[in-house]
Coordinates of C-alpha atoms in Angstrom, one line a residue:
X218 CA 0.0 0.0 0.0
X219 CA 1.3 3.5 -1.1
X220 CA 2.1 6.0 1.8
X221 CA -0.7 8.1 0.5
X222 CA -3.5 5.3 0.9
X223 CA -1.9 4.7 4.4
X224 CA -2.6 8.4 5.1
X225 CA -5.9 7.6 4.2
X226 CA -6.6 4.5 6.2
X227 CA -5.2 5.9 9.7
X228 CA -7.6 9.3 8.5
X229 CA -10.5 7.5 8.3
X230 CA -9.9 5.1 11.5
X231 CA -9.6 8.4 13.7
X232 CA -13.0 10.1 12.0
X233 CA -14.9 6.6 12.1
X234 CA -14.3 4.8 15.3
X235 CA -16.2 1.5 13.5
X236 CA -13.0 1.7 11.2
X237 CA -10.1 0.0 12.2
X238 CA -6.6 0.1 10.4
X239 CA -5.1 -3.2 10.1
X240 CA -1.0 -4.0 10.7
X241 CA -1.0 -3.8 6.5
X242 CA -2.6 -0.5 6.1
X243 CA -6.2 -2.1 5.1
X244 CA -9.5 -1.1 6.7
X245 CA -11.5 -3.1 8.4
X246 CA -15.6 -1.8 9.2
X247 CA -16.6 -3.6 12.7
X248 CA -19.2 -2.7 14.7
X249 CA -19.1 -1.6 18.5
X250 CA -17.5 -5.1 20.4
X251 CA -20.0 -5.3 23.1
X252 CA -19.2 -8.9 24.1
X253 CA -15.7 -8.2 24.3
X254 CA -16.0 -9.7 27.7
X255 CA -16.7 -12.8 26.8
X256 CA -13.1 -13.3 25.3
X257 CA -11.5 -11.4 28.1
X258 CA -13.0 -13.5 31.1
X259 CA -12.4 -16.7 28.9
X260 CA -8.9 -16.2 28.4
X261 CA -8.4 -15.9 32.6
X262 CA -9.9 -19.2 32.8
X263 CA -8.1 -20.6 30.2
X264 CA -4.9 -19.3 31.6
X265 CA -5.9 -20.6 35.5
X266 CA -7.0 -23.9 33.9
X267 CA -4.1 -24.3 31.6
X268 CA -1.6 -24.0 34.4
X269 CA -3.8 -25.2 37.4
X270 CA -2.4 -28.9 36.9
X271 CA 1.1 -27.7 37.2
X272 CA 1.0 -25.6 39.5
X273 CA -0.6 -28.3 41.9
X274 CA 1.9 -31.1 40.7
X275 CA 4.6 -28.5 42.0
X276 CA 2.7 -27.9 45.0
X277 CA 2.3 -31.6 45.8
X278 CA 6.0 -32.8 44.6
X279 CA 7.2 -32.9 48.3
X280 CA 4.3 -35.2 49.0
X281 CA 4.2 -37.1 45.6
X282 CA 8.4 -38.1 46.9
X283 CA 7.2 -38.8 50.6
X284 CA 4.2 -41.0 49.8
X285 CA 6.2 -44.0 48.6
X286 CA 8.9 -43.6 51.6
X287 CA 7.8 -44.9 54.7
X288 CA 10.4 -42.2 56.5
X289 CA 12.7 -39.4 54.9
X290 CA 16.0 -40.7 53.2
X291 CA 19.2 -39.3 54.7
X292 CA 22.4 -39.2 52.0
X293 CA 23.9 -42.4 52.7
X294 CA 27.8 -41.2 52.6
X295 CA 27.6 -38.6 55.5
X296 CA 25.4 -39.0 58.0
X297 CA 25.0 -34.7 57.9
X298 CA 21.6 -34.6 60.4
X299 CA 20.0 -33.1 57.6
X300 CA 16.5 -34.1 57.0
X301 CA 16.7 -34.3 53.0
X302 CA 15.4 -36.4 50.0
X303 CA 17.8 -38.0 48.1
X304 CA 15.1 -37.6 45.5
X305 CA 14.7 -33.8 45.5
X306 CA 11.6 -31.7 44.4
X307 CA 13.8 -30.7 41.1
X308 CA 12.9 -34.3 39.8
X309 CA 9.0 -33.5 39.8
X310 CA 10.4 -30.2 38.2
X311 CA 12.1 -31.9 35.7
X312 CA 8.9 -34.7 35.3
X313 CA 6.4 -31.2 35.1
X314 CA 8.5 -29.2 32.6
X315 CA 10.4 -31.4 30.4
X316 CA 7.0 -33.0 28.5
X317 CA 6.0 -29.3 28.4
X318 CA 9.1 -28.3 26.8
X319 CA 9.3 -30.3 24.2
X320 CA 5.8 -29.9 23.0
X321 CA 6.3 -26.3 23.2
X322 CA 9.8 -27.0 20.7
X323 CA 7.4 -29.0 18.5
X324 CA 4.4 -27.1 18.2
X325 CA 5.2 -23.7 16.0
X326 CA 5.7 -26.1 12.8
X327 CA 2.9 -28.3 13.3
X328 CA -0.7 -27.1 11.5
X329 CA -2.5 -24.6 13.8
X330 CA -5.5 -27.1 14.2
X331 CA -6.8 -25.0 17.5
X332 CA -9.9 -27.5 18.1
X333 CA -7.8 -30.7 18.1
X334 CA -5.0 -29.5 20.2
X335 CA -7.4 -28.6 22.8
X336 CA -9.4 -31.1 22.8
X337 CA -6.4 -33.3 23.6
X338 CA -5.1 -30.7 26.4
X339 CA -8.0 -31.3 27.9
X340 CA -8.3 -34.8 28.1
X341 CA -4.6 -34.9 29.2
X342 CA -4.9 -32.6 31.7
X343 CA -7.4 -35.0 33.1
X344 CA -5.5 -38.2 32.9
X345 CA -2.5 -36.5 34.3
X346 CA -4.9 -35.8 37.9
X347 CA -6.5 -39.7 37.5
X348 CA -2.7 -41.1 37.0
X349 CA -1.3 -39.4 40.5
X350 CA -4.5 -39.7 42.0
X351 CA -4.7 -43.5 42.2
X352 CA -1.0 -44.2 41.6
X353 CA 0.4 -47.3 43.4
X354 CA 4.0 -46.7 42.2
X355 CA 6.1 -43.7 41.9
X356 CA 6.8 -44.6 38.1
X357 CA 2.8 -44.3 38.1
X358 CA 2.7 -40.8 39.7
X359 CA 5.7 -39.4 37.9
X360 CA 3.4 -40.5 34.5
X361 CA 1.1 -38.5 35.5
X362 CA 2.9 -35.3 36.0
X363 CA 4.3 -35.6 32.1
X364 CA 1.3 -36.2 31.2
X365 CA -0.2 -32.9 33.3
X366 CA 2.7 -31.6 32.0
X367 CA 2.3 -31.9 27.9
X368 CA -1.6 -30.6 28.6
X369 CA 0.0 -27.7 29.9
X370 CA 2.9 -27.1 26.8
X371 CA -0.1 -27.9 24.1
X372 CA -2.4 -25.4 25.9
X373 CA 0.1 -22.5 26.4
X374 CA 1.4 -22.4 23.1
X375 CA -2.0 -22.8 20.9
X376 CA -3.9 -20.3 23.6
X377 CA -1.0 -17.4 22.9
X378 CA -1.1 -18.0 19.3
X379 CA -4.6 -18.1 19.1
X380 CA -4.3 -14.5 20.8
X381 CA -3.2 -12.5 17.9
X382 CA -6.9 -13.2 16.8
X383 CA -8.2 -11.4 19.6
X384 CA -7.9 -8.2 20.8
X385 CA -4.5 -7.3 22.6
X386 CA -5.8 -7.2 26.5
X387 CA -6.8 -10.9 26.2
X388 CA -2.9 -11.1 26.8
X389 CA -3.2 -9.5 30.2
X390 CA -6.1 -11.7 31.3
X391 CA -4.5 -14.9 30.3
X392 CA -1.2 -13.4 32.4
X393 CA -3.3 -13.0 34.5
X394 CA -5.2 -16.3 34.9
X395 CA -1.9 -18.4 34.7
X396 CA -1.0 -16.1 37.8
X397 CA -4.6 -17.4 39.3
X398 CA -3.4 -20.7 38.9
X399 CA -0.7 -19.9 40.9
X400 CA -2.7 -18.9 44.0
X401 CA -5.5 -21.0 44.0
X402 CA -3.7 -24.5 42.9
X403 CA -1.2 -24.1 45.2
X404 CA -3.7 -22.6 48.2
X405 CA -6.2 -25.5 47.5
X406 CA -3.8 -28.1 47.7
X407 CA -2.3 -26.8 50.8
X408 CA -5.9 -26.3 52.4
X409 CA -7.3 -29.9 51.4
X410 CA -3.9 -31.3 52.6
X411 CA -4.3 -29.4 56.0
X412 CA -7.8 -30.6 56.1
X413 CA -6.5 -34.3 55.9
X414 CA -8.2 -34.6 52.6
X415 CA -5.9 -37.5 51.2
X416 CA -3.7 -36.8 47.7
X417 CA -6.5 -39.4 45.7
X418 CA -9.1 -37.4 46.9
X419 CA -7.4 -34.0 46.7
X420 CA -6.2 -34.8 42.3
X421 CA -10.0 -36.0 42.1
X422 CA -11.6 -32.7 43.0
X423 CA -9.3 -31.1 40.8
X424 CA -11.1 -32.7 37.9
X425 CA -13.3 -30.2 37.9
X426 CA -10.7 -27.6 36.2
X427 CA -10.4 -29.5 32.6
X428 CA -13.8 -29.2 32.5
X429 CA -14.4 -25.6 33.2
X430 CA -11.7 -25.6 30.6
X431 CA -13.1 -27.2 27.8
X432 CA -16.3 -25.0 28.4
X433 CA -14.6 -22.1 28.4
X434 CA -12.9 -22.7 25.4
X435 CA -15.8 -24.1 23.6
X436 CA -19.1 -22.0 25.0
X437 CA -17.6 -18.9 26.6
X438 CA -14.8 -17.4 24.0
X439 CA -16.2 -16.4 20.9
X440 CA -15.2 -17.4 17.3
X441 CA -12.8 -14.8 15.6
X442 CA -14.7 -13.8 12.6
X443 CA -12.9 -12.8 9.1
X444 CA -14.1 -8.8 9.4
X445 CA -15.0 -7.2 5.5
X446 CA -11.9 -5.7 4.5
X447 CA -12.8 -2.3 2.5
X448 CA -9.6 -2.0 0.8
X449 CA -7.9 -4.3 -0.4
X450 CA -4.3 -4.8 -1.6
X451 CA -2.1 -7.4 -3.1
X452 CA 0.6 -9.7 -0.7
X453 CA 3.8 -7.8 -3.0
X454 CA 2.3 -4.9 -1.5
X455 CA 3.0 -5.9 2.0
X456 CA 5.6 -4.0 3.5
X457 CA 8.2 -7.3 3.7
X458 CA 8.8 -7.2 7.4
X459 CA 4.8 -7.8 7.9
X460 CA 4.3 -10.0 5.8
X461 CA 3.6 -13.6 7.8
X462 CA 5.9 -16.4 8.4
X463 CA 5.7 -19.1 5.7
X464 CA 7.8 -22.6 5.8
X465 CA 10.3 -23.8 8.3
X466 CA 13.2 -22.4 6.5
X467 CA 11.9 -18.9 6.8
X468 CA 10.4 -19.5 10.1
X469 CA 13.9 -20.4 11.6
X470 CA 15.7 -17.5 10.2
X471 CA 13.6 -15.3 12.3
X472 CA 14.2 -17.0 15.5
X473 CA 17.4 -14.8 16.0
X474 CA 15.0 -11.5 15.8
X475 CA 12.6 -13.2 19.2
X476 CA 16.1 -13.6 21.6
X477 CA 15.7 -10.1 23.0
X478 CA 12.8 -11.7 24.4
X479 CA 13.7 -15.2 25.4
X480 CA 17.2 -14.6 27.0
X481 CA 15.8 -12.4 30.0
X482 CA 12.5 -14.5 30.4
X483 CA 15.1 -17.9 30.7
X484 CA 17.1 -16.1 32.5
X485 CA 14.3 -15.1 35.1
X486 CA 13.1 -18.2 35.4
X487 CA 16.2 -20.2 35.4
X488 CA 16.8 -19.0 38.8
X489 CA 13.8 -18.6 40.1
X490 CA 12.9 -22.8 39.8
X491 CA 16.1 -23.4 41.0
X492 CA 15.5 -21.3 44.3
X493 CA 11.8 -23.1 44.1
X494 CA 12.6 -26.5 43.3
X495 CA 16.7 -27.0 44.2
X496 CA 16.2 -24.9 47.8
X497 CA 13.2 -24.5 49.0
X498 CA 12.6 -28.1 50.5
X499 CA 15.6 -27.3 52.7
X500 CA 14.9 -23.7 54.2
X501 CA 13.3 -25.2 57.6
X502 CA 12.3 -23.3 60.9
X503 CA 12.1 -25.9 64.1
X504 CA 9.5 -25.3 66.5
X505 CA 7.0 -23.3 65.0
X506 CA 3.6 -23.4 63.7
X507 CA 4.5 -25.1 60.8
X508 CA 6.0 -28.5 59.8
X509 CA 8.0 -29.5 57.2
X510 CA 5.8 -30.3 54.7
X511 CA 3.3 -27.1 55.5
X512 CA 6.5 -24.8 55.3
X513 CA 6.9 -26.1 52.1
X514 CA 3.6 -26.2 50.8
X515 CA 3.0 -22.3 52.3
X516 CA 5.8 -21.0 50.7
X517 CA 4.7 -22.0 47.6
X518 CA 1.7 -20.5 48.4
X519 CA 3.4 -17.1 48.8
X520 CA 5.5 -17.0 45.8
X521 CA 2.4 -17.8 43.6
X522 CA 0.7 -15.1 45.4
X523 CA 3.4 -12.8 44.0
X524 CA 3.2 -13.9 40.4
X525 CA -0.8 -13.6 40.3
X526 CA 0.0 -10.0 41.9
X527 CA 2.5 -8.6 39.0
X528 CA 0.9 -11.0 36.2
X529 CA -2.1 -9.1 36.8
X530 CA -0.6 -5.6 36.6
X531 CA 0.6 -5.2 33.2
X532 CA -2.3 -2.7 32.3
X533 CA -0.8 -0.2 35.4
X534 CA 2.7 -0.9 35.3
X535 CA 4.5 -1.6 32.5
X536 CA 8.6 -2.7 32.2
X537 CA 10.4 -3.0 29.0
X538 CA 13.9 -4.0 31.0
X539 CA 13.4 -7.5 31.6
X540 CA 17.3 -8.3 32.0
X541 CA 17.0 -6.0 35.2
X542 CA 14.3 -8.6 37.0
X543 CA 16.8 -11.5 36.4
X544 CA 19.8 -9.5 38.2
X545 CA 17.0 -9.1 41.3
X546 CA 16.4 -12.6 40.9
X547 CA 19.8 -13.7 41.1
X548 CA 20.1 -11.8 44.1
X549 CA 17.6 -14.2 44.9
X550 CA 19.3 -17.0 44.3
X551 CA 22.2 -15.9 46.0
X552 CA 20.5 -15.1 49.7
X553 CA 18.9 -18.8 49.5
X554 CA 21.3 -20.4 48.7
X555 CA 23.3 -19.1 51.9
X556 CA 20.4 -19.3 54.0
X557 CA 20.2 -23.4 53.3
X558 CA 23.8 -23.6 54.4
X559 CA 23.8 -21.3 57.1
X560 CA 20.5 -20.8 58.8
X561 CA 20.9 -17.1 59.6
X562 CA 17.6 -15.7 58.8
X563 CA 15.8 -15.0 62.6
X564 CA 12.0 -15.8 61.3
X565 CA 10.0 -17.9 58.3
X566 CA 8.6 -14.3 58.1
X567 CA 11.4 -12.5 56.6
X568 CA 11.7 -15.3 53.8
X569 CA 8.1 -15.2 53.2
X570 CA 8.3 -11.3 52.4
X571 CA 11.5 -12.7 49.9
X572 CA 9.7 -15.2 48.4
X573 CA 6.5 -13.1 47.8
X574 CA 9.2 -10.6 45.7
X575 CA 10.8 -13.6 43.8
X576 CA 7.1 -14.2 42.9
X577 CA 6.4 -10.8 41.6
X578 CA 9.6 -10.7 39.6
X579 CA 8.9 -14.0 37.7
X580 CA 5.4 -12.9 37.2
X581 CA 6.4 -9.1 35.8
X582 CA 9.4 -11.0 33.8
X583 CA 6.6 -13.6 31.9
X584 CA 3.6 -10.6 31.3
X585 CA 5.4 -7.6 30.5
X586 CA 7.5 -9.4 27.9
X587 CA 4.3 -11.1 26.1
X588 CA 2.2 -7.9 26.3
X589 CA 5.4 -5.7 24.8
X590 CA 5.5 -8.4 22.1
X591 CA 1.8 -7.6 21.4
X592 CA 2.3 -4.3 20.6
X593 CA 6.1 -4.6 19.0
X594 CA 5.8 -7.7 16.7
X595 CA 3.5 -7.0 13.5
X596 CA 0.2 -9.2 13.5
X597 CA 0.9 -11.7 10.8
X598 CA 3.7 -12.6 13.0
X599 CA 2.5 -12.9 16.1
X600 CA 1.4 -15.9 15.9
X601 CA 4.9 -17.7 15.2
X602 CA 6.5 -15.1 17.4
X603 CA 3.9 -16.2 20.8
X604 CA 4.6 -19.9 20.2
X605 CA 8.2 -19.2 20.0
X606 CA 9.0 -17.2 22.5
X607 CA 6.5 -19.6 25.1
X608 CA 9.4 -22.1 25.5
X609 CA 12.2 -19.9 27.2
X610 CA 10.6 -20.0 30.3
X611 CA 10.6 -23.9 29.8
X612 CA 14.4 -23.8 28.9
X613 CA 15.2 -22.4 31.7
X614 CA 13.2 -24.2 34.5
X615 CA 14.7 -27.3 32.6
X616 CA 18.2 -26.2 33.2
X617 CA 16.9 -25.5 36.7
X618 CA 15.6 -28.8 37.5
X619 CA 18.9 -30.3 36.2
X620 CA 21.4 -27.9 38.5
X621 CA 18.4 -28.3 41.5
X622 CA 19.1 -32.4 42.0
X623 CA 23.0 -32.5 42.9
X624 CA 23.2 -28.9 44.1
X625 CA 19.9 -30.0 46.9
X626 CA 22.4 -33.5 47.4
X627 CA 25.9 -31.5 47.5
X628 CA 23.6 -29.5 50.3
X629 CA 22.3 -32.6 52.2
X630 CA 25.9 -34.0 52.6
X631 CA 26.8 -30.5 54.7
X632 CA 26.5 -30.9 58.1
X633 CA 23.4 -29.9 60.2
X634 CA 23.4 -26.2 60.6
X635 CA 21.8 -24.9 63.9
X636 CA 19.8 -21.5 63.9
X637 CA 21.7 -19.4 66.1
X638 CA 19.1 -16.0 65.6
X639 CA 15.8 -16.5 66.5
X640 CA 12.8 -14.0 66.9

């Protein structure tokens, strides 16, 4: 399209709000979107229930370990005093993100078939709670977390692709609902489990989520209709860097063009799952109001109450420097990891007001990066670029779960540490 007829477009889209100017410089004619909520509260469920079944496999990996162990396992060459797993939470990690991953590697070059990949989302998502539910063997319960696991990588990467359909906030609401998740599958599990509901009858409630899933999908979130275009121009008239990503050759050369994105989001989240998964189990406070387990579970608790808060806040606050969250979250890394070997910190409540800001920065890092991709990456490659960028968080909580197993072991051989400081 000339300059001149661009002119034109972006005139007649400020004059006529029922004109709207698409990425190519064509005019579209759509009426007033009253229904608009309809796509913006089915894109929060779909976000809680995408990432509701990994959030609770995460949340119940300490117990998943524990329930085929009649009594902790110490590490067999030094008798440290440490109460540890030999089998740390990082291999649930690595069981919940792996699967995930390598759908999410997959997925950008098969057909965008949104229907079928949901449909089978679904109905893994629901095996996955069945198989850990009434598992007999910890082969049997680790299944089911890869299984939970791919429902969550098919789900994630057709959901933010399907997005460039849909008007831009449906980005914030799915940050938004994946932050949900956070909260309320890690609160529920801890409440049912403090209730002395038992796991099988805690993964059988959680049934309920696919299915609010697949009705959301299905019933609640409108079709995305093909709008009347009102002028119309030719695809050598696209201005090249618009023009929509087609065959793998093409589609791999623009990989380099997304890392601005996925280095800090791996980065972020590299070190936060290896704080979650590698260190958490060990920070322990004797003789309060919480056990073992509970601290575990409660902390977990706290840090997804930190990425609901900042994945929900991308319409307030905005932050284009990623790269700074992940120095903060090193920091992170860095203050846990002494605390696990030392035991300074006085009170659980000073690492609760820590772990609530790890939250927040892994939540900021994951929203503000998608939503500045929605407005930086031109529509016909948005698509592509979603499903892309979707993995990095993957990569790095994979590298995380690998470093979290013999870094929690090196950990357990230390001796006991005593807290000396306590309020």
């Amino acid at each position: 399209m000339t300059s001149s007829k661009q002119q034109e477009a972006e005139a007649d889209s400020e004059h006529n709000p029922q004109v709207v100017v698409t990425p190519t410089g064509a005019t579209h004619s759509i009426r007033h979107d009253r229904s608009l909520w309809r796509d913006l509260t089915a894109y929060w469920i779909l976000g809680l229930c995408n990432n509701y079944g990994y959030v609770v496999m995460l949340s119940a990996a300490h117990d998943i370990i524990a329930q085929f162990n009649d009594e902790p396992e110490f590490n067999e060459d030094v008798d440290s005093g440490r109460e540890c797993h030999l089998v740390s939470t990082g291999a649930i990690l690595l069981a919940d993100v792996l699967p995930s991953l390598f759908v999410k590697i997959l997925m950008p070059f098969f057909p965008f078939w949104v229907n079928v990949r949901i449909a089978i989302a679904v109905a893994c998502s629901a095996a996955g709670f069945l198989l850990v539910g009434f598992a007999n063997a910890e082969w049997m319960a680790l299944l089911g977390v890869i299984i939970t696991s791919a429902s969550s990588g098919i789900g994630e990467t057709t959901f933010l692709a399907y997005s460039s359909r849909f008007n831009k906030n449906v980005i914030s609401t799915w940050s938004s609902g994946t932050g949900g998740a956070g909260v309320i599958g890690s609160l529920s599990y801890a409440t049912l489990r403090s209730l002395n509901v038992s796991p099988r009858d805690t993964m059988l409630i959680m049934l309920i989520f696919p299915a609010i899933e697949a009705f959301s999908f299905w019933l609640l979130l409108r079709r995305p209709q093909v709008l009347p275009v009102t002028a119309v121009e030719s695809t050598e008239e696209l201005i090249r860097d618009d023009k929509p990503l087609v065959g793998f050759k093409e589609k791999m050369s623009y990989i380099k063009h997304l890392f601005k994105y996925m280095l800090p989001l791996c980065l972020v989240y590299f070190f936060e799952y290896f704080i979650n998964q590698g260190l958490f189990e060990l920070v322990y406070f004797e003789n309060i109001f919480l056990d073992k387990a509970a601290q575990y579970r409660w902390l977990n608790v706290d840090y997804q109450i930190g990425v609901f808060i900042s994945r929900s806040s991308v319409n307030i606050f905005q932050l284009n420097k990623i790269w700074l969250m992940s120095v903060f979250q090193f920091i992170n890394v860095a203050y846990f990891l002494t605390e696990v070997i030392w035991f300074y910190t006085p009170t659980i409540w000073l690492v609760f007001v820590i772990v609530l800001w790890e939250g927040l920065l892994g939540g900021g890092a994951y929203v503000n990066t998608f939503y500045r991709m929605s407005k930086e990456i031109p529509a016909g490659r948005q698509q592509f670029a979603m499903s892309m960028v979707v993995q990095s968080d993957s990569y790095g909580i994979a590298l995380a779960g690998f470093l979290a197993i013999p870094v929690h072991n090196a950990i357990c051989g230390l001796p006991a540490a005593v807290r000396s400081v306590v309020w």
